[in-house]
Short mmCIF file of C-alpha atoms and ligand atoms in Angstrom, two decimals:
data_model
loop_
_atom_site.label_atom_id
_atom_site.label_comp_id
_atom_site.label_asym_id
_atom_site.label_seq_id
_atom_site.Cartn_x
_atom_site.Cartn_y
_atom_site.Cartn_z
CA UNK A 8 152.20 118.78 113.65
CA UNK A 9 149.11 120.32 114.97
CA UNK A 10 149.05 122.80 112.02
CA UNK A 11 149.38 119.96 109.58
CA UNK A 12 146.00 118.68 110.72
CA UNK A 13 144.45 122.10 109.92
CA UNK A 14 141.95 122.94 107.16
CA UNK A 15 144.64 123.06 104.48
CA UNK A 16 145.87 119.58 105.34
CA UNK A 17 142.33 118.35 105.35
CA UNK A 18 141.66 120.01 102.02
CA UNK A 19 144.71 118.37 100.48
CA UNK A 20 143.85 115.00 101.91
CA UNK A 21 140.32 115.35 100.67
CA UNK A 22 141.49 116.35 97.19
CA UNK A 23 143.75 113.33 97.07
CA UNK A 24 140.96 111.05 98.16
CA UNK A 25 138.62 112.63 95.62
CA UNK A 26 141.25 112.23 92.89
CA UNK A 27 141.52 108.56 93.74
CA UNK A 28 137.76 108.00 93.68
CA UNK A 29 136.89 110.18 90.76
CA UNK A 30 133.89 108.91 88.81
CA UNK A 31 132.40 110.76 85.91
CA UNK A 32 128.89 111.05 87.32
CA UNK A 33 129.79 111.53 91.01
CA UNK A 34 130.51 114.84 92.72
CA UNK A 35 132.21 114.89 96.11
CA UNK A 36 131.92 117.90 98.37
CA UNK A 37 133.36 118.51 101.83
CA UNK A 38 131.96 121.38 103.90
CA UNK A 39 133.43 122.77 107.08
CA UNK A 40 131.37 123.19 110.30
CA UNK A 41 130.17 126.59 109.11
CA UNK A 42 128.89 125.13 105.88
CA UNK A 43 131.66 126.68 103.80
CA UNK A 44 133.14 124.67 100.97
CA UNK A 45 136.38 122.95 101.87
CA UNK A 46 136.79 121.00 98.71
CA UNK A 47 134.69 119.88 95.77
CA UNK A 48 135.35 117.57 92.87
CA UNK A 49 133.52 120.00 90.67
CA UNK A 50 132.31 123.54 90.83
CA UNK A 51 129.63 123.35 93.39
CA UNK A 52 128.90 126.76 94.63
CA UNK A 53 125.25 126.17 95.21
CA UNK A 54 125.43 125.55 98.92
CA UNK A 55 128.48 127.64 99.45
CA UNK A 56 127.86 131.26 100.30
CA UNK A 57 131.37 132.29 99.22
CA UNK A 58 130.79 131.26 95.67
CA UNK A 59 130.75 133.98 93.06
CA UNK A 60 129.59 131.83 90.19
CA UNK A 61 126.41 132.54 88.34
CA UNK A 62 123.45 130.40 89.31
CA UNK A 63 123.07 129.28 85.71
CA UNK A 64 126.52 127.74 85.57
CA UNK A 65 126.12 125.78 88.76
CA UNK A 66 125.74 122.04 88.58
CA UNK A 67 123.13 121.88 91.37
CA UNK A 68 120.28 124.07 92.40
CA UNK A 69 121.49 126.04 95.45
CA UNK A 70 118.19 125.87 97.36
CA UNK A 71 117.89 122.16 96.84
CA UNK A 72 121.54 121.60 97.85
CA UNK A 73 121.06 123.74 100.96
CA UNK A 74 117.94 121.76 101.89
CA UNK A 75 119.96 118.55 101.61
CA UNK A 76 122.73 119.87 103.84
CA UNK A 77 120.26 121.30 106.32
CA UNK A 78 118.32 118.08 106.59
CA UNK A 79 121.58 116.34 107.37
CA UNK A 80 121.83 118.40 110.55
CA UNK A 81 118.79 116.50 111.83
CA UNK A 82 120.01 113.04 110.94
CA UNK A 83 123.34 111.30 110.87
CA UNK A 84 122.97 110.15 107.24
CA UNK A 85 120.68 111.54 104.61
CA UNK A 86 119.78 110.27 101.18
CA UNK A 87 117.75 112.71 99.15
CA UNK A 88 117.27 114.00 95.59
CA UNK A 89 118.83 117.31 94.65
CA UNK A 90 117.78 119.42 91.73
CA UNK A 91 120.48 120.26 89.27
CA UNK A 92 121.79 120.00 85.72
CA UNK A 93 120.75 117.10 83.49
CA UNK A 94 118.07 115.62 85.68
CA UNK A 95 119.65 116.46 89.04
CA UNK A 96 121.45 114.31 91.56
CA UNK A 97 120.90 111.75 94.25
CA UNK A 98 122.54 113.28 97.31
CA UNK A 99 124.12 111.43 100.20
CA UNK A 100 125.30 113.37 103.28
CA UNK A 101 127.47 112.14 106.14
CA UNK A 102 129.21 113.94 108.97
CA UNK A 103 132.66 113.18 110.20
CA UNK A 104 134.81 114.67 112.93
CA UNK A 105 138.33 115.82 112.31
CA UNK A 106 140.31 117.75 114.91
CA UNK A 107 137.13 117.94 117.02
CA UNK A 108 135.50 119.77 114.18
CA UNK A 109 132.42 118.32 112.46
CA UNK A 110 132.78 118.29 108.67
CA UNK A 111 130.13 117.33 106.18
CA UNK A 112 130.73 114.99 103.27
CA UNK A 113 128.24 115.27 100.44
CA UNK A 114 128.30 112.74 97.62
CA UNK A 115 126.12 113.56 94.64
CA UNK A 116 125.41 110.91 92.07
CA UNK A 117 124.18 112.24 88.78
CA UNK A 118 120.75 110.98 87.80
CA UNK A 119 121.50 111.87 84.21
CA UNK A 120 122.17 108.34 82.98
CA UNK A 121 119.13 107.01 84.82
CA UNK A 122 117.01 109.81 83.45
CA UNK A 123 118.41 109.10 80.01
CA UNK A 124 117.65 105.43 80.44
CA UNK A 125 114.08 106.22 81.51
CA UNK A 126 113.65 108.54 78.56
CA UNK A 127 114.97 105.91 76.20
CA UNK A 128 112.70 103.37 77.84
CA UNK A 129 109.76 105.73 77.56
CA UNK A 130 110.57 106.33 73.88
CA UNK A 131 110.92 102.62 73.29
CA UNK A 132 107.66 101.89 75.07
CA UNK A 133 105.93 104.69 73.20
CA UNK A 134 106.93 102.94 70.02
CA UNK A 135 106.77 99.31 71.10
CA UNK A 136 103.55 99.34 73.13
CA UNK A 137 101.25 100.53 70.31
CA UNK A 138 102.88 98.00 67.97
CA UNK A 139 102.55 95.27 70.63
CA UNK A 140 98.91 96.22 71.26
CA UNK A 141 98.28 96.23 67.53
CA UNK A 142 99.94 92.86 67.10
CA UNK A 143 98.14 91.41 70.15
CA UNK A 144 94.78 92.67 68.85
CA UNK A 145 95.44 91.26 65.40
CA UNK A 146 96.62 87.98 66.94
CA UNK A 147 93.63 87.87 69.29
CA UNK A 148 91.24 88.58 66.45
CA UNK A 149 92.88 85.92 64.32
CA UNK A 150 92.81 83.35 67.12
CA UNK A 151 89.20 84.17 68.01
CA UNK A 152 88.25 83.97 64.34
CA UNK A 153 90.08 80.65 63.99
CA UNK A 154 88.62 79.13 67.13
CA UNK A 155 85.10 80.44 66.49
CA UNK A 156 85.10 79.40 62.84
CA UNK A 157 83.80 75.89 63.66
CA UNK A 158 81.04 77.42 65.82
CA UNK A 159 80.03 79.71 62.96
CA UNK A 160 80.11 76.74 60.56
CA UNK A 161 78.03 74.70 63.01
CA UNK A 162 75.43 77.42 63.50
CA UNK A 163 75.19 77.99 59.72
CA UNK A 164 74.69 74.28 59.21
CA UNK A 165 72.23 74.10 62.14
CA UNK A 166 70.30 77.01 60.60
CA UNK A 167 69.99 75.06 57.35
CA UNK A 168 68.53 71.97 59.04
CA UNK A 169 64.78 71.89 58.89
CA UNK A 170 61.99 69.32 58.99
CA UNK A 171 62.77 68.27 55.41
CA UNK A 172 66.54 68.00 55.98
CA UNK A 173 66.56 66.39 59.41
CA UNK A 174 68.87 63.66 58.16
CA UNK A 175 71.73 66.17 57.77
CA UNK A 176 74.28 66.32 60.55
CA UNK A 177 76.81 68.83 61.87
CA UNK A 178 80.44 68.14 60.95
CA UNK A 179 82.44 66.77 63.90
CA UNK A 180 86.10 67.71 63.36
CA UNK A 181 87.60 66.63 66.64
CA UNK A 182 85.44 64.29 68.70
CA UNK A 183 87.45 64.91 71.85
CA UNK A 184 87.35 68.71 72.21
CA UNK A 185 84.43 70.73 73.57
CA UNK A 186 83.14 71.75 70.15
CA UNK A 187 83.25 68.13 68.98
CA UNK A 188 81.30 67.19 72.08
CA UNK A 189 78.74 69.93 71.39
CA UNK A 190 78.40 68.86 67.75
CA UNK A 191 77.99 65.21 68.80
CA UNK A 192 75.31 66.07 71.37
CA UNK A 193 73.53 68.19 68.76
CA UNK A 194 73.72 65.34 66.25
CA UNK A 195 72.32 62.92 68.81
CA UNK A 196 69.45 65.35 69.39
CA UNK A 197 68.90 65.45 65.62
CA UNK A 198 68.94 61.63 65.57
CA UNK A 199 66.18 61.52 68.16
CA UNK A 200 64.19 64.23 66.37
CA UNK A 201 64.67 62.44 63.06
CA UNK A 202 63.45 59.15 64.53
CA UNK A 203 60.49 60.87 66.14
CA UNK A 204 59.58 62.66 62.87
CA UNK A 205 60.00 59.38 61.05
CA UNK A 206 57.67 57.59 63.48
CA UNK A 207 55.19 60.42 63.15
CA UNK A 208 55.35 60.29 59.35
CA UNK A 209 54.91 56.50 59.34
CA UNK A 210 52.02 56.80 61.76
CA UNK A 211 50.30 59.37 59.54
CA UNK A 212 50.89 57.32 56.39
CA UNK A 213 49.68 54.08 58.03
CA UNK A 214 46.70 55.82 59.60
CA UNK A 215 45.54 57.33 56.32
CA UNK A 216 46.10 53.99 54.61
CA UNK A 217 43.98 52.20 57.23
CA UNK A 218 41.22 54.78 56.99
CA UNK A 219 41.14 54.70 53.22
CA UNK A 220 39.85 51.10 53.03
CA UNK A 221 36.67 51.45 55.13
CA UNK A 222 35.94 54.83 53.57
CA UNK A 223 36.28 53.29 50.08
CA UNK A 224 33.97 50.43 51.10
CA UNK A 225 31.38 52.88 52.48
CA UNK A 226 31.46 54.92 49.30
CA UNK A 227 31.38 51.89 47.02
CA UNK A 228 28.50 50.28 48.90
CA UNK A 229 26.48 53.51 48.87
CA UNK A 230 27.13 54.00 45.14
CA UNK A 231 26.05 50.44 44.36
CA UNK A 232 22.86 50.86 46.43
CA UNK A 233 22.02 54.10 44.68
CA UNK A 234 22.99 53.00 41.16
CA UNK A 235 19.56 51.46 40.47
CA UNK A 236 16.29 53.05 41.60
CA UNK A 237 14.31 49.79 41.68
CA UNK A 238 16.12 47.84 44.41
CA UNK A 239 14.35 45.47 46.73
CA UNK A 240 14.11 46.35 50.42
CA UNK A 241 16.34 43.34 51.30
CA UNK A 242 19.06 44.65 49.04
CA UNK A 243 18.91 48.02 50.78
CA UNK A 244 19.03 46.27 54.17
CA UNK A 245 22.10 44.32 53.09
CA UNK A 246 23.84 47.47 51.94
CA UNK A 247 22.93 49.26 55.15
CA UNK A 248 24.34 46.34 57.18
CA UNK A 249 27.64 46.64 55.30
CA UNK A 250 27.64 50.41 55.85
CA UNK A 251 27.00 49.90 59.56
CA UNK A 252 29.80 47.31 59.91
CA UNK A 253 32.29 49.47 58.06
CA UNK A 254 31.36 52.60 59.96
CA UNK A 255 31.79 50.60 63.20
CA UNK A 256 35.22 49.53 62.04
CA UNK A 257 36.00 53.13 61.06
CA UNK A 258 34.89 54.37 64.47
CA UNK A 259 37.05 51.73 66.11
CA UNK A 260 40.16 52.74 64.12
CA UNK A 261 39.62 56.47 64.67
CA UNK A 262 39.14 55.81 68.37
CA UNK A 263 42.38 53.80 68.54
CA UNK A 264 44.28 56.45 66.57
CA UNK A 265 42.98 59.16 68.82
CA UNK A 266 44.05 57.20 71.92
CA UNK A 267 47.56 56.66 70.58
CA UNK A 268 47.94 60.26 69.40
CA UNK A 269 46.96 61.51 72.84
CA UNK A 270 49.22 58.96 74.53
CA UNK A 271 52.15 60.13 72.36
CA UNK A 272 51.53 63.72 73.29
CA UNK A 273 51.35 62.68 76.96
CA UNK A 274 47.83 64.06 77.02
CA UNK A 275 45.81 60.95 77.74
CA UNK A 276 44.60 61.53 81.27
CA UNK A 277 44.39 58.58 83.67
CA UNK A 278 41.39 58.56 85.99
CA UNK A 279 42.41 56.10 88.67
CA UNK A 280 40.11 54.90 91.40
CA UNK A 281 39.91 51.92 93.76
CA UNK A 282 38.29 48.74 92.46
CA UNK A 283 38.91 44.99 92.32
CA UNK A 284 40.82 43.67 89.34
CA UNK A 285 39.32 40.17 89.74
CA UNK A 286 35.84 41.66 89.37
CA UNK A 287 36.90 43.56 86.24
CA UNK A 288 38.32 40.35 84.73
CA UNK A 289 35.08 38.48 85.52
CA UNK A 290 33.06 41.30 83.99
CA UNK A 291 35.15 41.28 80.79
CA UNK A 292 34.72 37.52 80.40
CA UNK A 293 30.94 37.92 80.87
CA UNK A 294 30.88 40.63 78.18
CA UNK A 295 32.70 38.43 75.67
CA UNK A 296 30.80 35.22 76.48
CA UNK A 297 28.52 35.72 73.46
CA UNK A 298 31.58 35.93 71.20
CA UNK A 299 32.83 32.66 72.70
CA UNK A 300 29.44 30.99 72.22
CA UNK A 301 29.25 32.16 68.61
CA UNK A 302 32.55 30.42 67.87
CA UNK A 303 31.91 27.52 70.25
CA UNK A 304 34.99 28.50 72.22
CA UNK A 305 35.29 27.39 75.83
CA UNK A 306 35.94 30.41 78.02
CA UNK A 307 37.52 29.89 81.46
CA UNK A 308 38.07 32.53 84.07
CA UNK A 309 40.35 31.88 87.01
CA UNK A 310 40.51 35.00 89.17
CA UNK A 311 39.07 33.92 92.53
CA UNK A 312 41.59 35.80 94.66
CA UNK A 313 40.67 39.36 95.68
CA UNK A 314 42.85 41.78 93.74
CA UNK A 315 42.26 45.33 94.99
CA UNK A 316 43.78 47.93 92.70
CA UNK A 317 43.98 51.69 92.28
CA UNK A 318 43.95 52.22 88.53
CA UNK A 319 42.08 53.57 85.53
CA UNK A 320 39.31 50.97 85.25
CA UNK A 321 38.16 52.00 81.76
CA UNK A 322 41.69 51.69 80.36
CA UNK A 323 42.36 48.34 82.04
CA UNK A 324 39.01 47.10 80.70
CA UNK A 325 40.10 48.18 77.24
CA UNK A 326 43.42 46.33 77.63
CA UNK A 327 41.73 43.08 78.73
CA UNK A 328 39.09 43.33 75.99
CA UNK A 329 41.75 43.95 73.32
CA UNK A 330 43.57 40.79 74.44
CA UNK A 331 40.34 38.79 74.65
CA UNK A 332 39.23 40.06 71.22
CA UNK A 333 42.49 38.85 69.71
CA UNK A 334 42.21 35.51 71.51
CA UNK A 335 38.70 34.94 70.08
CA UNK A 336 39.65 36.28 66.68
CA UNK A 337 42.61 33.96 66.21
CA UNK A 338 41.29 30.85 68.00
CA UNK A 339 39.50 28.43 65.69
CA UNK A 340 36.02 27.11 66.44
CA UNK A 341 35.94 24.59 69.26
CA UNK A 342 39.09 25.94 70.88
CA UNK A 343 39.42 27.46 74.32
CA UNK A 344 40.39 30.79 75.88
CA UNK A 345 41.26 31.20 79.54
CA UNK A 346 41.83 34.25 81.67
CA UNK A 347 43.77 34.04 84.95
CA UNK A 348 44.49 36.72 87.52
CA UNK A 349 46.74 36.24 90.57
CA UNK A 350 49.07 38.08 92.84
CA UNK A 351 52.81 37.47 92.63
CA UNK A 352 54.83 39.43 95.15
CA UNK A 353 54.13 43.12 94.57
CA UNK A 354 52.48 42.52 91.19
CA UNK A 355 49.21 41.36 89.77
CA UNK A 356 49.73 38.95 86.92
CA UNK A 357 46.98 38.76 84.33
CA UNK A 358 47.26 36.03 81.66
CA UNK A 359 45.09 35.43 78.60
CA UNK A 360 45.73 32.11 76.93
CA UNK A 361 44.21 30.80 73.71
CA UNK A 362 44.50 27.70 71.59
CA UNK A 363 45.00 29.64 68.36
CA UNK A 364 47.64 29.00 65.69
CA UNK A 365 50.28 31.06 67.49
CA UNK A 366 52.42 33.81 66.04
CA UNK A 367 55.42 32.89 63.84
CA UNK A 368 58.63 33.22 65.89
CA UNK A 369 60.17 35.72 63.45
CA UNK A 370 57.13 38.02 63.75
CA UNK A 371 56.78 37.84 67.52
CA UNK A 372 59.12 40.81 68.23
CA UNK A 373 56.99 43.03 65.96
CA UNK A 374 53.45 42.33 67.14
CA UNK A 375 53.40 45.32 69.53
CA UNK A 376 54.33 47.70 66.69
CA UNK A 377 51.61 50.02 65.46
CA UNK A 378 49.70 48.83 62.42
CA UNK A 379 51.55 45.53 62.46
CA UNK A 380 49.48 42.50 61.50
CA UNK A 381 51.01 39.07 61.18
CA UNK A 382 48.27 37.97 58.80
CA UNK A 383 47.01 41.06 57.01
CA UNK A 384 44.50 39.37 54.73
CA UNK A 385 42.79 37.63 57.61
CA UNK A 386 42.67 40.64 59.91
CA UNK A 387 41.15 42.84 57.27
CA UNK A 388 38.71 40.25 56.04
CA UNK A 389 37.00 40.18 59.39
CA UNK A 390 34.87 43.21 58.83
CA UNK A 391 33.12 42.85 62.17
CA UNK A 392 36.29 43.44 64.12
CA UNK A 393 39.30 43.09 61.85
CA UNK A 394 41.65 45.51 63.51
CA UNK A 395 44.15 47.91 62.06
CA UNK A 396 47.02 46.40 64.03
CA UNK A 397 46.66 48.89 66.87
CA UNK A 398 45.08 46.70 69.56
CA UNK A 399 48.31 45.37 71.08
CA UNK A 400 50.07 48.78 70.89
CA UNK A 401 47.24 50.31 72.89
CA UNK A 402 47.16 47.40 75.35
CA UNK A 403 50.90 47.73 75.95
CA UNK A 404 50.63 51.50 76.38
CA UNK A 405 47.87 51.00 78.98
CA UNK A 406 50.03 48.55 80.98
CA UNK A 407 52.99 50.94 80.84
CA UNK A 408 50.84 53.94 81.78
CA UNK A 409 50.12 51.99 84.99
CA UNK A 410 53.85 51.39 85.51
CA UNK A 411 53.39 47.80 84.46
CA UNK A 412 54.22 45.82 81.31
CA UNK A 413 52.60 43.58 78.74
CA UNK A 414 54.44 40.63 77.20
CA UNK A 415 53.85 37.79 74.85
CA UNK A 416 54.68 35.03 77.35
CA UNK A 417 54.36 32.11 74.98
CA UNK A 418 53.26 31.49 71.41
CA UNK A 419 53.52 28.29 69.45
CA UNK A 420 51.35 25.95 67.42
CA UNK A 421 49.29 25.08 70.53
CA UNK A 422 48.34 28.70 71.18
CA UNK A 423 49.49 31.99 72.70
CA UNK A 424 49.63 33.51 76.17
CA UNK A 425 49.74 37.28 76.71
CA UNK A 426 50.65 38.34 80.26
CA UNK A 427 50.19 41.76 81.85
CA UNK A 428 52.05 42.70 85.05
CA UNK A 429 50.57 45.52 87.09
CA UNK A 430 52.03 46.89 90.31
CA UNK A 431 49.77 46.19 93.30
CA UNK A 432 51.53 48.35 95.88
CA UNK A 433 49.74 51.65 95.37
CA UNK A 434 46.44 49.79 95.14
CA UNK A 435 46.88 48.07 98.51
CA UNK A 436 47.86 51.27 100.33
CA UNK A 437 45.07 53.23 98.65
CA UNK A 438 42.46 50.66 99.58
CA UNK A 439 43.57 50.11 103.19
CA UNK A 440 43.80 53.88 103.69
CA UNK A 441 40.28 54.23 102.33
P1 LIG B 16 44.85 43.46 65.13
O1 LIG B 16 43.92 44.57 65.15
O2 LIG B 16 45.32 43.10 63.78
O3 LIG B 16 44.42 42.30 65.95
P2 LIG B 16 46.79 43.75 67.19
O4 LIG B 16 47.72 44.85 67.49
O5 LIG B 16 45.81 43.43 68.23
O6 LIG B 16 46.14 44.08 65.82
O7 LIG B 16 47.63 42.48 66.89
C1 LIG B 16 48.73 42.56 66.02
C2 LIG B 16 48.94 41.20 65.33
O8 LIG B 16 49.40 40.25 66.29
C3 LIG B 16 47.68 40.62 64.77
O9 LIG B 16 47.46 41.09 63.47
C4 LIG B 16 47.98 39.15 64.77
O10 LIG B 16 48.72 38.80 63.64
C5 LIG B 16 48.90 38.97 65.97
N1 LIG B 16 48.12 38.47 67.15
C6 LIG B 16 47.67 39.20 68.19
N2 LIG B 16 47.07 38.40 69.10
C7 LIG B 16 47.16 37.16 68.62
C8 LIG B 16 46.72 35.90 69.11
N3 LIG B 16 46.08 35.75 70.26
N4 LIG B 16 46.98 34.79 68.35
C9 LIG B 16 47.63 34.91 67.19
N5 LIG B 16 48.06 36.07 66.67
C10 LIG B 16 47.83 37.18 67.37
#
């Protein structure tokens, strides 16, 4: 019985077991305690010193196989690659004890199929990756071209838009996406620019139109005066008086235009200082008293309260005088004009009321527009002060430049009231601090 458990029995048992578990790409090897081959599922002489086979015909590299077996002496189980035919093997080593003898079981799994798979994969990738990269690049280029096409179209269109074609707009394909939003914002910017250019053009056209009349009168008057050499001194004096009146009117218009042009450019400097608004109002009424007397207009001033202010006195004077000028201009003889100044909360309220004919309701919203005149014939006929329709625009700009406002408070058949509201806060603090 004891003999039956000897090496031969073991070899037979191992061969049977190997036969039962035979797989095409697995090699089973059993080595005895000396390292000699007991049994192998294939020729495996590499690690076996008794082998007589040529190295070239061996399935594993003998050094590599020996290294695997040797490393198993240091550990119970070893898993390690072994060089050999067709890509080598993955080697697994385990020891087992039979008849108090330690045997070594080596299982080698061929890496051939894996290697083959990797090679096939590598070949596939070598073919597929360049194609995929090529396709991805082409797709990317196409997508980029498609998505950037509207931007290119927009920039081409934007490049075409100039001062003369400001009415053109960028096409907005999809209002909701980012490009649509960009195009809309750009179009809104063009709208604002267009309006501003339009205002500027109208201003230039109106300004040259307004200047043409006094210049034509000056020229005509001078030509008439010079047409005959034997004129009487009175005739020359008359002509000179006309020339003086027209040049005064011209100066007035140019001055107003210059003020508005500078205001538009944000270049009209304010020179604020501390003074009393009630005193300025009283001073303006004194200045215009002769105008009132000439037209037998009763002029009332009601600004008894002290109204300290920190503002540009020259500009506020100009605003009050513009309003007073209009009041006298449009109030018939025997009428009355009154100026009132008072404090209301944080504001100074300045009202100029006349007993003129009033402004037609439908024209009231337009009276602050530049060059607007409700009654053109009448305004122009008054050569000693017939304005160009700029007085109220300038007055309103002055109020707004002081963070205030100017409104037509009332206008009907019994007369008109213009009211300016100016903030008093900065004035009070400036004056008390001083
Ligand atoms: P203008 O130089 O013609 O007076 P303004 O800008 O001062 O220009 O006024 C614009 C227009 O408003 C005037 O032409 C006139 O028709 C009307 N207007 C202004 N103030 C009065 C007023 N106090 N009474 C009646 N109409 C007025």
